[in-house]
Amino acid sequence: MRQNELDELRRQVDGLNNQILDLINERTAVVQEIGRVKEKQGVNRYDPVREREMLNALVQSNKGPIPNGVLEQIFKGIFMSALEIQEDEQRNALLVSRKRKPEDTIVNVNGEEVGTGSPTFVFGPCAVESYEQVLAVAQSIKSKGLKMLRGGAYKPRTSPYDFQGLGLEGLKILKRVSDETGLSIVTEIITPSHLEEALDYIDVIQIGARNMQNFELLKEAGMANKPVLLKRGLAATIDEFINAAEYIISKGNSQIMLCERGIRTYERATRNTLDISAVPILKQETHLPVFVDVTHSTGRKDLLLPTAKAAIAVGADGVMAEVHPDPAVALSDAAQQMDIKQFDEFYAELQRFMNTHQTI
Ligand code: PEP
Ligand code: MN
């Protein structure tokens, strides 16, 4: 008899659970509709004042036996989950999102396809210093059968008194070396006003860490007819990084390569902290190719090879590193650039690794 009573009460609870479930789903659908209306009006989805009003009204109508504190907790949970669902929807609707476009984006740099499964390498000096300097590195890159050369003509330096780059003259050097070797040029542009002029000299627009949220530059790059290599900001979250790429794609340019280059943490053993897990996260969340810059992330020559191996093992589409014919006299990043012999060894070792290990 007692057992029957308990079974009946449990049946009632199960029925009520289902009713609550249906109501929560119904409520979520209405909130999603509100979200769509707000989006059209350009209004923020989260409205704490409205949330407070709803909670107050619920407390007013509470006939018990739930205490008001518990009631508030339950409803805050319901409000929060509706908001999270909307945020997920917003994230999935981004043009860079893999939910929106499941297949990988292949970036084409003068016929060199990035993002097809075999890693692309971008090597070159930190800064363009002279024709001879760039040519020496370019020849070494070419001798390895590689296709891309990096080098900064505009250098965004921490101190205004440090070498700022050769500017247009640097671009001309890069172009001359490109014409002579056939290598494609990856170089950083730091302001929208330089972009149009620079396009005649370069093949890939690099947007550096310090400019990841230079939204005007992102928009200009989005209107350009050249691939973009976008580096992660010095202390940017993955979400901010993805949104920076969205700025570019939203203007029509989907030829974007993302580059993890380390972020600022409390750790001082390396120049920055290489966030290696950002690679698979970015590849899951977006359809864009992902590079790892082992030079700026570590700032240490002894870590270039192990981190490059890690990048390849974890599924990166490319690796960037700095090479200088005589790093000791380099005008920027002297401590961390490889010389040509070290570059040869680095690349040979990386090739051996790639031939003997599977990537994920
Ligand atoms: C660079 O690649 O030349 C550079 C300045 O790197 P970052 O923007 O990542 O600091
Ligand atoms: Mn550098």
mmCIF file of C-alpha atoms and ligand atoms in Angstrom:
data_model
loop_
_atom_site.group_PDB
_atom_site.id
_atom_site.type_symbol
_atom_site.label_atom_id
_atom_site.label_comp_id
_atom_site.label_asym_id
_atom_site.label_seq_id
_atom_site.Cartn_x
_atom_site.Cartn_y
_atom_site.Cartn_z
ATOM 1 C CA MET A 1 0.000 0.000 0.000
ATOM 2 C CA ARG A 2 2.761 2.421 1.030
ATOM 3 C CA GLN A 3 4.761 1.387 -2.032
ATOM 4 C CA ASN A 4 1.793 2.187 -4.275
ATOM 5 C CA GLU A 5 1.488 5.645 -2.743
ATOM 6 C CA LEU A 6 5.166 6.334 -3.316
ATOM 7 C CA ASP A 7 4.940 5.150 -6.928
ATOM 8 C CA GLU A 8 1.993 7.454 -7.514
ATOM 9 C CA LEU A 9 3.823 10.448 -6.050
ATOM 10 C CA ARG A 10 6.858 9.669 -8.178
ATOM 11 C CA ARG A 11 4.653 9.494 -11.253
ATOM 12 C CA GLN A 12 3.333 12.929 -10.362
ATOM 13 C CA VAL A 13 6.888 14.271 -10.034
ATOM 14 C CA ASP A 14 7.853 12.748 -13.391
ATOM 15 C CA GLY A 15 4.832 14.372 -14.982
ATOM 16 C CA LEU A 16 5.644 17.743 -13.437
ATOM 17 C CA ASN A 17 9.279 17.422 -14.541
ATOM 18 C CA ASN A 18 8.091 16.964 -18.096
ATOM 19 C CA GLN A 19 5.769 19.933 -17.853
ATOM 20 C CA ILE A 20 8.601 22.101 -16.473
ATOM 21 C CA LEU A 21 10.858 20.859 -19.274
ATOM 22 C CA ASP A 22 8.289 21.773 -21.920
ATOM 23 C CA LEU A 23 7.807 25.187 -20.346
ATOM 24 C CA ILE A 24 11.560 25.870 -20.158
ATOM 25 C CA ASN A 25 11.905 24.966 -23.829
ATOM 26 C CA GLU A 26 8.932 27.125 -24.718
ATOM 27 C CA ARG A 27 10.449 29.984 -22.709
ATOM 28 C CA THR A 28 13.834 29.505 -24.417
ATOM 29 C CA ALA A 29 12.197 29.718 -27.846
ATOM 30 C CA VAL A 30 10.482 33.002 -26.889
ATOM 31 C CA VAL A 31 13.760 34.404 -25.500
ATOM 32 C CA GLN A 32 15.504 33.449 -28.749
ATOM 33 C CA GLU A 33 12.846 35.380 -30.638
ATOM 34 C CA ILE A 34 13.423 38.389 -28.360
ATOM 35 C CA GLY A 35 17.164 38.034 -29.110
ATOM 36 C CA ARG A 36 16.500 38.170 -32.846
ATOM 37 C CA VAL A 37 14.309 41.272 -32.458
ATOM 38 C CA LYS A 38 16.959 42.940 -30.290
ATOM 39 C CA GLU A 39 19.681 42.064 -32.787
ATOM 40 C CA LYS A 40 17.723 43.760 -35.565
ATOM 41 C CA GLN A 41 17.408 46.848 -33.372
ATOM 42 C CA GLY A 42 21.101 46.649 -32.438
ATOM 43 C CA VAL A 43 20.245 46.404 -28.720
ATOM 44 C CA ASN A 44 22.338 44.452 -26.206
ATOM 45 C CA ARG A 45 20.831 41.027 -25.501
ATOM 46 C CA TYR A 46 21.651 41.001 -21.807
ATOM 47 C CA ASP A 47 19.461 43.339 -19.812
ATOM 48 C CA PRO A 48 20.191 43.106 -16.063
ATOM 49 C CA VAL A 49 17.447 45.619 -15.164
ATOM 50 C CA ARG A 50 14.800 43.545 -16.893
ATOM 51 C CA GLU A 51 16.199 40.443 -15.166
ATOM 52 C CA ARG A 52 15.860 42.121 -11.762
ATOM 53 C CA GLU A 53 12.273 43.145 -12.552
ATOM 54 C CA MET A 54 11.365 39.580 -13.514
ATOM 55 C CA LEU A 55 12.894 38.206 -10.300
ATOM 56 C CA ASN A 56 11.044 40.784 -8.174
ATOM 57 C CA ALA A 57 7.766 39.914 -9.870
ATOM 58 C CA LEU A 58 8.340 36.211 -9.270
ATOM 59 C CA VAL A 59 9.092 36.786 -5.588
ATOM 60 C CA GLN A 60 5.862 38.815 -5.349
ATOM 61 C CA SER A 61 3.788 35.980 -6.779
ATOM 62 C CA ASN A 62 5.542 33.223 -4.842
ATOM 63 C CA LYS A 63 2.974 31.323 -2.789
ATOM 64 C CA GLY A 64 5.505 28.828 -1.414
ATOM 65 C CA PRO A 65 6.633 26.392 -0.269
ATOM 66 C CA ILE A 66 9.842 27.392 -2.124
ATOM 67 C CA PRO A 67 11.774 30.046 -0.165
ATOM 68 C CA ASN A 68 12.373 33.238 -2.167
ATOM 69 C CA GLY A 69 16.145 32.753 -2.164
ATOM 70 C CA VAL A 70 15.828 29.314 -3.759
ATOM 71 C CA LEU A 71 13.286 30.609 -6.251
ATOM 72 C CA GLU A 72 15.681 33.372 -7.315
ATOM 73 C CA GLN A 73 18.495 30.866 -7.743
ATOM 74 C CA ILE A 74 16.391 28.582 -9.926
ATOM 75 C CA PHE A 75 15.241 31.422 -12.159
ATOM 76 C CA LYS A 76 18.703 32.963 -12.420
ATOM 77 C CA GLY A 77 19.832 29.565 -13.743
ATOM 78 C CA ILE A 78 17.020 29.576 -16.284
ATOM 79 C CA PHE A 79 17.826 33.152 -17.387
ATOM 80 C CA MET A 80 21.523 32.335 -17.661
ATOM 81 C CA SER A 81 20.990 29.219 -19.778
ATOM 82 C CA ALA A 82 18.791 31.127 -22.226
ATOM 83 C CA LEU A 83 21.516 33.751 -22.578
ATOM 84 C CA GLU A 84 24.215 31.123 -23.090
ATOM 85 C CA ILE A 85 22.168 29.485 -25.838
ATOM 86 C CA GLN A 86 21.850 32.850 -27.570
ATOM 87 C CA GLU A 87 25.584 33.491 -27.239
ATOM 88 C CA ASP A 88 26.304 30.081 -28.778
ATOM 89 C CA GLU A 89 23.972 30.925 -31.630
ATOM 90 C CA GLN A 90 25.757 34.221 -32.190
ATOM 91 C CA ARG A 91 29.166 32.502 -32.189
ATOM 92 C CA ASN A 92 27.987 29.833 -34.618
ATOM 93 C CA ALA A 93 26.601 32.473 -36.962
ATOM 94 C CA LEU A 94 30.021 34.128 -37.457
ATOM 95 C CA LEU A 95 31.342 33.908 -41.019
ATOM 96 C CA VAL A 96 34.623 32.426 -39.727
ATOM 97 C CA SER A 97 32.779 29.752 -37.744
ATOM 98 C CA ARG A 98 33.173 26.123 -38.696
ATOM 99 C CA LYS A 99 29.516 25.646 -37.790
ATOM 100 C CA ARG A 100 28.678 28.047 -40.587
ATOM 101 C CA LYS A 101 31.171 26.538 -43.062
ATOM 102 C CA PRO A 102 32.316 23.024 -42.108
ATOM 103 C CA GLU A 103 34.961 22.624 -44.812
ATOM 104 C CA ASP A 104 38.491 23.999 -44.391
ATOM 105 C CA THR A 105 39.342 27.272 -46.072
ATOM 106 C CA ILE A 106 42.366 26.872 -48.313
ATOM 107 C CA VAL A 107 44.389 30.064 -48.659
ATOM 108 C CA ASN A 108 46.109 30.465 -51.980
ATOM 109 C CA VAL A 109 49.331 32.471 -52.002
ATOM 110 C CA ASN A 110 50.494 32.658 -55.612
ATOM 111 C CA GLY A 111 49.596 29.015 -56.159
ATOM 112 C CA GLU A 112 50.957 27.807 -52.793
ATOM 113 C CA GLU A 113 47.977 26.332 -50.973
ATOM 114 C CA VAL A 114 47.849 26.792 -47.220
ATOM 115 C CA GLY A 115 45.595 24.553 -45.148
ATOM 116 C CA THR A 116 45.627 21.385 -47.229
ATOM 117 C CA GLY A 117 47.202 19.183 -44.571
ATOM 118 C CA SER A 118 50.916 19.586 -45.170
ATOM 119 C CA PRO A 119 52.457 22.478 -43.238
ATOM 120 C CA THR A 120 53.487 25.742 -44.875
ATOM 121 C CA PHE A 121 56.608 27.516 -43.635
ATOM 122 C CA VAL A 122 57.175 31.233 -43.411
ATOM 123 C CA PHE A 123 60.757 32.191 -42.634
ATOM 124 C CA GLY A 124 62.712 35.399 -42.858
ATOM 125 C CA PRO A 125 64.276 38.164 -40.839
ATOM 126 C CA CYS A 126 62.456 40.083 -38.148
ATOM 127 C CA ALA A 127 63.074 43.350 -40.009
ATOM 128 C CA VAL A 128 64.215 44.214 -43.497
ATOM 129 C CA GLU A 129 67.613 45.852 -43.026
ATOM 130 C CA SER A 130 69.231 45.662 -46.463
ATOM 131 C CA TYR A 131 68.869 43.981 -49.839
ATOM 132 C CA GLU A 132 71.869 41.733 -49.126
ATOM 133 C CA GLN A 133 70.489 40.669 -45.757
ATOM 134 C CA VAL A 134 67.075 39.726 -47.168
ATOM 135 C CA LEU A 135 68.563 38.031 -50.229
ATOM 136 C CA ALA A 136 70.838 35.805 -48.115
ATOM 137 C CA VAL A 137 67.863 34.477 -46.151
ATOM 138 C CA ALA A 138 65.715 34.221 -49.281
ATOM 139 C CA GLN A 139 68.303 32.069 -51.028
ATOM 140 C CA SER A 140 68.420 29.708 -48.100
ATOM 141 C CA ILE A 141 64.609 29.467 -48.084
ATOM 142 C CA LYS A 142 64.522 28.845 -51.820
ATOM 143 C CA SER A 143 67.197 26.148 -51.595
ATOM 144 C CA LYS A 144 64.850 24.224 -49.292
ATOM 145 C CA GLY A 145 62.084 24.310 -51.902
ATOM 146 C CA LEU A 146 60.008 26.683 -49.773
ATOM 147 C CA LYS A 147 57.885 29.459 -51.221
ATOM 148 C CA MET A 148 57.383 32.196 -48.622
ATOM 149 C CA LEU A 149 59.563 34.929 -47.193
ATOM 150 C CA ARG A 150 58.726 37.171 -44.257
ATOM 151 C CA GLY A 151 60.367 40.427 -43.180
ATOM 152 C CA GLY A 152 59.111 43.588 -41.544
ATOM 153 C CA ALA A 153 59.394 46.924 -43.329
ATOM 154 C CA TYR A 154 57.253 48.638 -40.703
ATOM 155 C CA LYS A 155 58.221 47.533 -37.219
ATOM 156 C CA PRO A 156 55.840 48.255 -34.347
ATOM 157 C CA ARG A 157 58.427 48.512 -31.546
ATOM 158 C CA THR A 158 57.827 48.802 -27.836
ATOM 159 C CA SER A 159 60.100 51.848 -27.641
ATOM 160 C CA PRO A 160 59.722 54.793 -30.046
ATOM 161 C CA TYR A 161 63.527 55.112 -30.007
ATOM 162 C CA ASP A 162 64.107 51.611 -31.410
ATOM 163 C CA PHE A 163 64.521 50.881 -35.139
ATOM 164 C CA GLN A 164 61.114 51.408 -36.735
ATOM 165 C CA GLY A 165 61.848 49.709 -40.038
ATOM 166 C CA LEU A 166 62.800 50.988 -43.498
ATOM 167 C CA GLY A 167 59.197 51.626 -44.530
ATOM 168 C CA LEU A 168 58.591 51.911 -48.260
ATOM 169 C CA GLU A 169 62.268 51.320 -48.983
ATOM 170 C CA GLY A 170 61.926 48.002 -47.109
ATOM 171 C CA LEU A 171 58.932 47.041 -49.223
ATOM 172 C CA LYS A 172 60.950 47.754 -52.361
ATOM 173 C CA ILE A 173 63.749 45.501 -51.128
ATOM 174 C CA LEU A 174 61.253 42.722 -50.449
ATOM 175 C CA LYS A 175 59.753 43.120 -53.914
ATOM 176 C CA ARG A 176 63.151 43.043 -55.582
ATOM 177 C CA VAL A 177 64.104 39.852 -53.719
ATOM 178 C CA SER A 178 60.727 38.357 -54.561
ATOM 179 C CA ASP A 179 61.194 39.127 -58.245
ATOM 180 C CA GLU A 180 64.659 37.561 -58.192
ATOM 181 C CA THR A 181 63.796 34.421 -56.234
ATOM 182 C CA GLY A 182 60.092 33.842 -56.928
ATOM 183 C CA LEU A 183 59.314 33.787 -53.194
ATOM 184 C CA SER A 184 56.031 35.279 -51.963
ATOM 185 C CA ILE A 185 56.302 38.132 -49.501
ATOM 186 C CA VAL A 186 54.600 38.170 -46.102
ATOM 187 C CA THR A 187 55.008 41.537 -44.418
ATOM 188 C CA GLU A 188 53.343 43.515 -41.686
ATOM 189 C CA ILE A 189 51.227 46.573 -42.402
ATOM 190 C CA ILE A 190 50.594 48.721 -39.364
ATOM 191 C CA THR A 191 48.213 51.391 -40.572
ATOM 192 C CA PRO A 192 45.395 51.548 -43.113
ATOM 193 C CA SER A 193 47.067 54.497 -44.847
ATOM 194 C CA HIS A 194 50.035 52.298 -45.874
ATOM 195 C CA LEU A 195 47.951 49.454 -47.179
ATOM 196 C CA GLU A 196 47.047 50.509 -50.691
ATOM 197 C CA GLU A 197 50.581 51.522 -51.597
ATOM 198 C CA ALA A 198 52.007 48.348 -50.032
ATOM 199 C CA LEU A 199 49.768 46.046 -52.045
ATOM 200 C CA ASP A 200 51.963 46.539 -55.130
ATOM 201 C CA TYR A 201 54.939 45.037 -53.293
ATOM 202 C CA ILE A 202 53.577 42.239 -51.152
ATOM 203 C CA ASP A 203 51.685 38.948 -51.383
ATOM 204 C CA VAL A 204 50.353 38.506 -47.846
ATOM 205 C CA ILE A 205 49.254 41.286 -45.502
ATOM 206 C CA GLN A 206 50.495 40.494 -42.004
ATOM 207 C CA ILE A 207 48.555 42.099 -39.186
ATOM 208 C CA GLY A 208 50.692 42.010 -36.069
ATOM 209 C CA ALA A 209 49.851 41.229 -32.470
ATOM 210 C CA ARG A 210 49.805 44.915 -31.516
ATOM 211 C CA ASN A 211 47.257 45.634 -34.218
ATOM 212 C CA MET A 212 44.938 42.669 -33.789
ATOM 213 C CA GLN A 213 42.233 45.029 -32.609
ATOM 214 C CA ASN A 214 43.049 47.888 -34.954
ATOM 215 C CA PHE A 215 39.575 47.602 -36.390
ATOM 216 C CA GLU A 216 40.089 50.117 -39.191
ATOM 217 C CA LEU A 217 43.130 48.156 -40.372
ATOM 218 C CA LEU A 218 41.167 44.898 -40.144
ATOM 219 C CA LYS A 219 38.383 46.391 -42.259
ATOM 220 C CA GLU A 220 40.833 47.699 -44.872
ATOM 221 C CA ALA A 221 42.515 44.282 -45.052
ATOM 222 C CA GLY A 222 39.045 42.813 -45.459
ATOM 223 C CA MET A 223 38.568 44.927 -48.582
ATOM 224 C CA ALA A 224 41.966 44.062 -50.058
ATOM 225 C CA ASN A 225 42.438 41.436 -52.685
ATOM 226 C CA LYS A 226 45.330 39.705 -50.886
ATOM 227 C CA PRO A 227 45.514 36.978 -48.220
ATOM 228 C CA VAL A 228 45.927 38.132 -44.623
ATOM 229 C CA LEU A 229 48.023 36.592 -41.863
ATOM 230 C CA LEU A 230 46.423 37.725 -38.626
ATOM 231 C CA LYS A 231 48.439 37.352 -35.437
ATOM 232 C CA ARG A 232 46.891 36.901 -32.031
ATOM 233 C CA GLY A 233 47.022 39.980 -29.804
ATOM 234 C CA LEU A 234 49.511 40.212 -26.946
ATOM 235 C CA ALA A 235 46.851 39.396 -24.376
ATOM 236 C CA ALA A 236 43.884 38.522 -26.543
ATOM 237 C CA THR A 237 41.444 35.774 -25.716
ATOM 238 C CA ILE A 238 40.596 33.252 -28.413
ATOM 239 C CA ASP A 239 37.171 34.836 -28.652
ATOM 240 C CA GLU A 240 38.693 38.270 -29.332
ATOM 241 C CA PHE A 241 41.065 36.705 -31.867
ATOM 242 C CA ILE A 242 38.161 35.057 -33.698
ATOM 243 C CA ASN A 243 36.227 38.315 -33.711
ATOM 244 C CA ALA A 244 39.228 40.137 -35.187
ATOM 245 C CA ALA A 245 39.206 37.612 -38.060
ATOM 246 C CA GLU A 246 35.467 38.193 -38.386
ATOM 247 C CA TYR A 247 36.163 41.906 -39.022
ATOM 248 C CA ILE A 248 38.260 40.912 -42.034
ATOM 249 C CA ILE A 249 35.907 38.303 -43.455
ATOM 250 C CA SER A 250 32.886 40.543 -42.900
ATOM 251 C CA LYS A 251 34.333 42.911 -45.520
ATOM 252 C CA GLY A 252 34.578 40.124 -48.079
ATOM 253 C CA ASN A 253 38.076 38.703 -47.693
ATOM 254 C CA SER A 254 38.012 35.077 -46.524
ATOM 255 C CA GLN A 255 41.656 34.407 -47.369
ATOM 256 C CA ILE A 256 42.754 34.599 -43.734
ATOM 257 C CA MET A 257 45.451 32.684 -41.881
ATOM 258 C CA LEU A 258 45.442 32.854 -38.088
ATOM 259 C CA CYS A 259 48.744 32.877 -36.209
ATOM 260 C CA GLU A 260 49.226 31.952 -32.570
ATOM 261 C CA ARG A 261 52.301 33.858 -31.383
ATOM 262 C CA GLY A 262 52.162 33.455 -27.631
ATOM 263 C CA ILE A 263 50.323 35.510 -25.067
ATOM 264 C CA ARG A 264 51.354 37.503 -22.024
ATOM 265 C CA THR A 265 51.263 35.523 -18.795
ATOM 266 C CA TYR A 266 53.153 35.758 -15.492
ATOM 267 C CA GLU A 267 55.743 33.276 -16.839
ATOM 268 C CA ARG A 268 59.137 34.869 -17.539
ATOM 269 C CA ALA A 269 61.078 31.808 -18.734
ATOM 270 C CA THR A 270 59.884 32.544 -22.252
ATOM 271 C CA ARG A 271 59.194 35.874 -23.945
ATOM 272 C CA ASN A 272 55.503 34.966 -24.184
ATOM 273 C CA THR A 273 53.600 31.802 -23.351
ATOM 274 C CA LEU A 274 52.859 29.675 -26.406
ATOM 275 C CA ASP A 275 49.219 28.697 -26.116
ATOM 276 C CA ILE A 276 49.542 25.454 -28.038
ATOM 277 C CA SER A 277 45.967 24.389 -27.297
ATOM 278 C CA ALA A 278 44.801 27.488 -29.190
ATOM 279 C CA VAL A 279 45.687 25.622 -32.397
ATOM 280 C CA PRO A 280 43.139 22.797 -32.098
ATOM 281 C CA ILE A 281 40.600 25.195 -30.568
ATOM 282 C CA LEU A 282 40.900 27.612 -33.499
ATOM 283 C CA LYS A 283 40.710 24.729 -35.933
ATOM 284 C CA GLN A 284 37.560 23.437 -34.267
ATOM 285 C CA GLU A 285 35.918 26.833 -33.965
ATOM 286 C CA THR A 286 36.889 28.253 -37.351
ATOM 287 C CA HIS A 287 37.529 26.955 -40.863
ATOM 288 C CA LEU A 288 40.727 29.017 -41.253
ATOM 289 C CA PRO A 289 44.318 27.727 -41.425
ATOM 290 C CA VAL A 290 46.315 28.213 -38.225
ATOM 291 C CA PHE A 291 50.027 29.029 -37.949
ATOM 292 C CA VAL A 292 52.341 29.005 -34.962
ATOM 293 C CA ASP A 293 55.068 31.640 -34.696
ATOM 294 C CA VAL A 294 57.751 29.905 -32.651
ATOM 295 C CA THR A 295 60.083 32.931 -32.555
ATOM 296 C CA HIS A 296 57.881 35.524 -30.884
ATOM 297 C CA SER A 297 56.084 33.012 -28.678
ATOM 298 C CA THR A 298 59.251 31.642 -27.092
ATOM 299 C CA GLY A 299 61.885 34.336 -27.713
ATOM 300 C CA ARG A 300 64.420 31.528 -27.269
ATOM 301 C CA LYS A 301 66.443 29.819 -29.963
ATOM 302 C CA ASP A 302 66.682 26.578 -27.973
ATOM 303 C CA LEU A 303 62.892 26.265 -27.998
ATOM 304 C CA LEU A 304 62.275 26.881 -31.698
ATOM 305 C CA LEU A 305 62.599 23.260 -32.756
ATOM 306 C CA PRO A 306 60.612 21.623 -29.928
ATOM 307 C CA THR A 307 57.775 24.129 -30.253
ATOM 308 C CA ALA A 308 57.735 23.805 -34.055
ATOM 309 C CA LYS A 309 57.428 20.029 -33.622
ATOM 310 C CA ALA A 310 54.625 20.565 -31.116
ATOM 311 C CA ALA A 311 52.848 22.893 -33.537
ATOM 312 C CA ILE A 312 52.985 20.324 -36.328
ATOM 313 C CA ALA A 313 52.020 17.478 -34.003
ATOM 314 C CA VAL A 314 48.978 19.378 -32.767
ATOM 315 C CA GLY A 315 47.753 20.064 -36.298
ATOM 316 C CA ALA A 316 49.023 23.533 -37.205
ATOM 317 C CA ASP A 317 48.845 24.397 -40.903
ATOM 318 C CA GLY A 318 52.066 26.331 -40.786
ATOM 319 C CA VAL A 319 55.036 27.496 -38.787
ATOM 320 C CA MET A 320 56.685 30.910 -38.764
ATOM 321 C CA ALA A 321 60.209 31.600 -37.508
ATOM 322 C CA GLU A 322 62.797 34.344 -37.893
ATOM 323 C CA VAL A 323 66.110 33.881 -39.678
ATOM 324 C CA HIS A 324 68.901 36.467 -40.039
ATOM 325 C CA PRO A 325 72.291 36.055 -41.726
ATOM 326 C CA ASP A 326 74.005 37.602 -38.700
ATOM 327 C CA PRO A 327 71.597 37.770 -35.750
ATOM 328 C CA ALA A 328 74.170 39.370 -33.452
ATOM 329 C CA VAL A 329 73.949 42.618 -35.414
ATOM 330 C CA ALA A 330 70.196 42.455 -36.160
ATOM 331 C CA LEU A 331 68.387 45.741 -35.587
ATOM 332 C CA SER A 332 65.501 43.952 -33.840
ATOM 333 C CA ASP A 333 65.002 40.643 -32.036
ATOM 334 C CA ALA A 334 68.743 39.886 -32.148
ATOM 335 C CA ALA A 335 68.576 37.252 -29.418
ATOM 336 C CA GLN A 336 65.999 35.018 -30.971
ATOM 337 C CA GLN A 337 66.681 34.841 -34.702
ATOM 338 C CA MET A 338 68.409 31.796 -36.180
ATOM 339 C CA ASP A 339 71.455 32.244 -38.378
ATOM 340 C CA ILE A 340 71.505 30.406 -41.705
ATOM 341 C CA LYS A 341 73.368 27.363 -40.384
ATOM 342 C CA GLN A 342 71.000 27.029 -37.446
ATOM 343 C CA PHE A 343 68.129 27.441 -39.889
ATOM 344 C CA ASP A 344 69.465 24.574 -42.026
ATOM 345 C CA GLU A 345 69.687 22.325 -38.968
ATOM 346 C CA PHE A 346 66.289 23.415 -37.668
ATOM 347 C CA TYR A 347 64.605 22.700 -40.965
ATOM 348 C CA ALA A 348 66.371 19.367 -41.540
ATOM 349 C CA GLU A 349 65.374 18.208 -38.046
ATOM 350 C CA LEU A 350 61.803 19.331 -38.572
ATOM 351 C CA GLN A 351 61.661 17.443 -41.871
ATOM 352 C CA ARG A 352 62.914 14.297 -40.115
ATOM 353 C CA PHE A 353 60.246 14.753 -37.471
ATOM 354 C CA MET A 354 57.512 15.215 -40.068
ATOM 355 C CA ASN A 355 58.609 12.109 -41.945
ATOM 356 C CA THR A 356 58.511 9.938 -38.852
ATOM 357 C CA HIS A 357 55.538 11.285 -36.899
ATOM 358 C CA GLN A 358 51.866 11.491 -37.592
ATOM 359 C CA THR A 359 50.010 14.670 -36.810
ATOM 360 C CA ILE A 360 46.642 14.617 -35.106
HETATM 361 C C1 PEP B 1 56.567 40.013 -36.412
HETATM 362 O O1 PEP B 1 56.162 38.895 -36.780
HETATM 363 O O2 PEP B 1 57.385 40.658 -37.054
HETATM 364 C C2 PEP B 1 56.060 40.584 -35.156
HETATM 365 C C3 PEP B 1 56.319 41.842 -34.817
HETATM 366 O O3 PEP B 1 55.364 39.726 -34.401
HETATM 367 P P1 PEP B 1 54.148 40.011 -33.393
HETATM 368 O O4 PEP B 1 53.230 40.966 -34.070
HETATM 369 O O5 PEP B 1 53.554 38.650 -33.210
HETATM 370 O O6 PEP B 1 54.761 40.552 -32.140
HETATM 371 MN MN MN B 2 60.667 39.843 -34.543
#
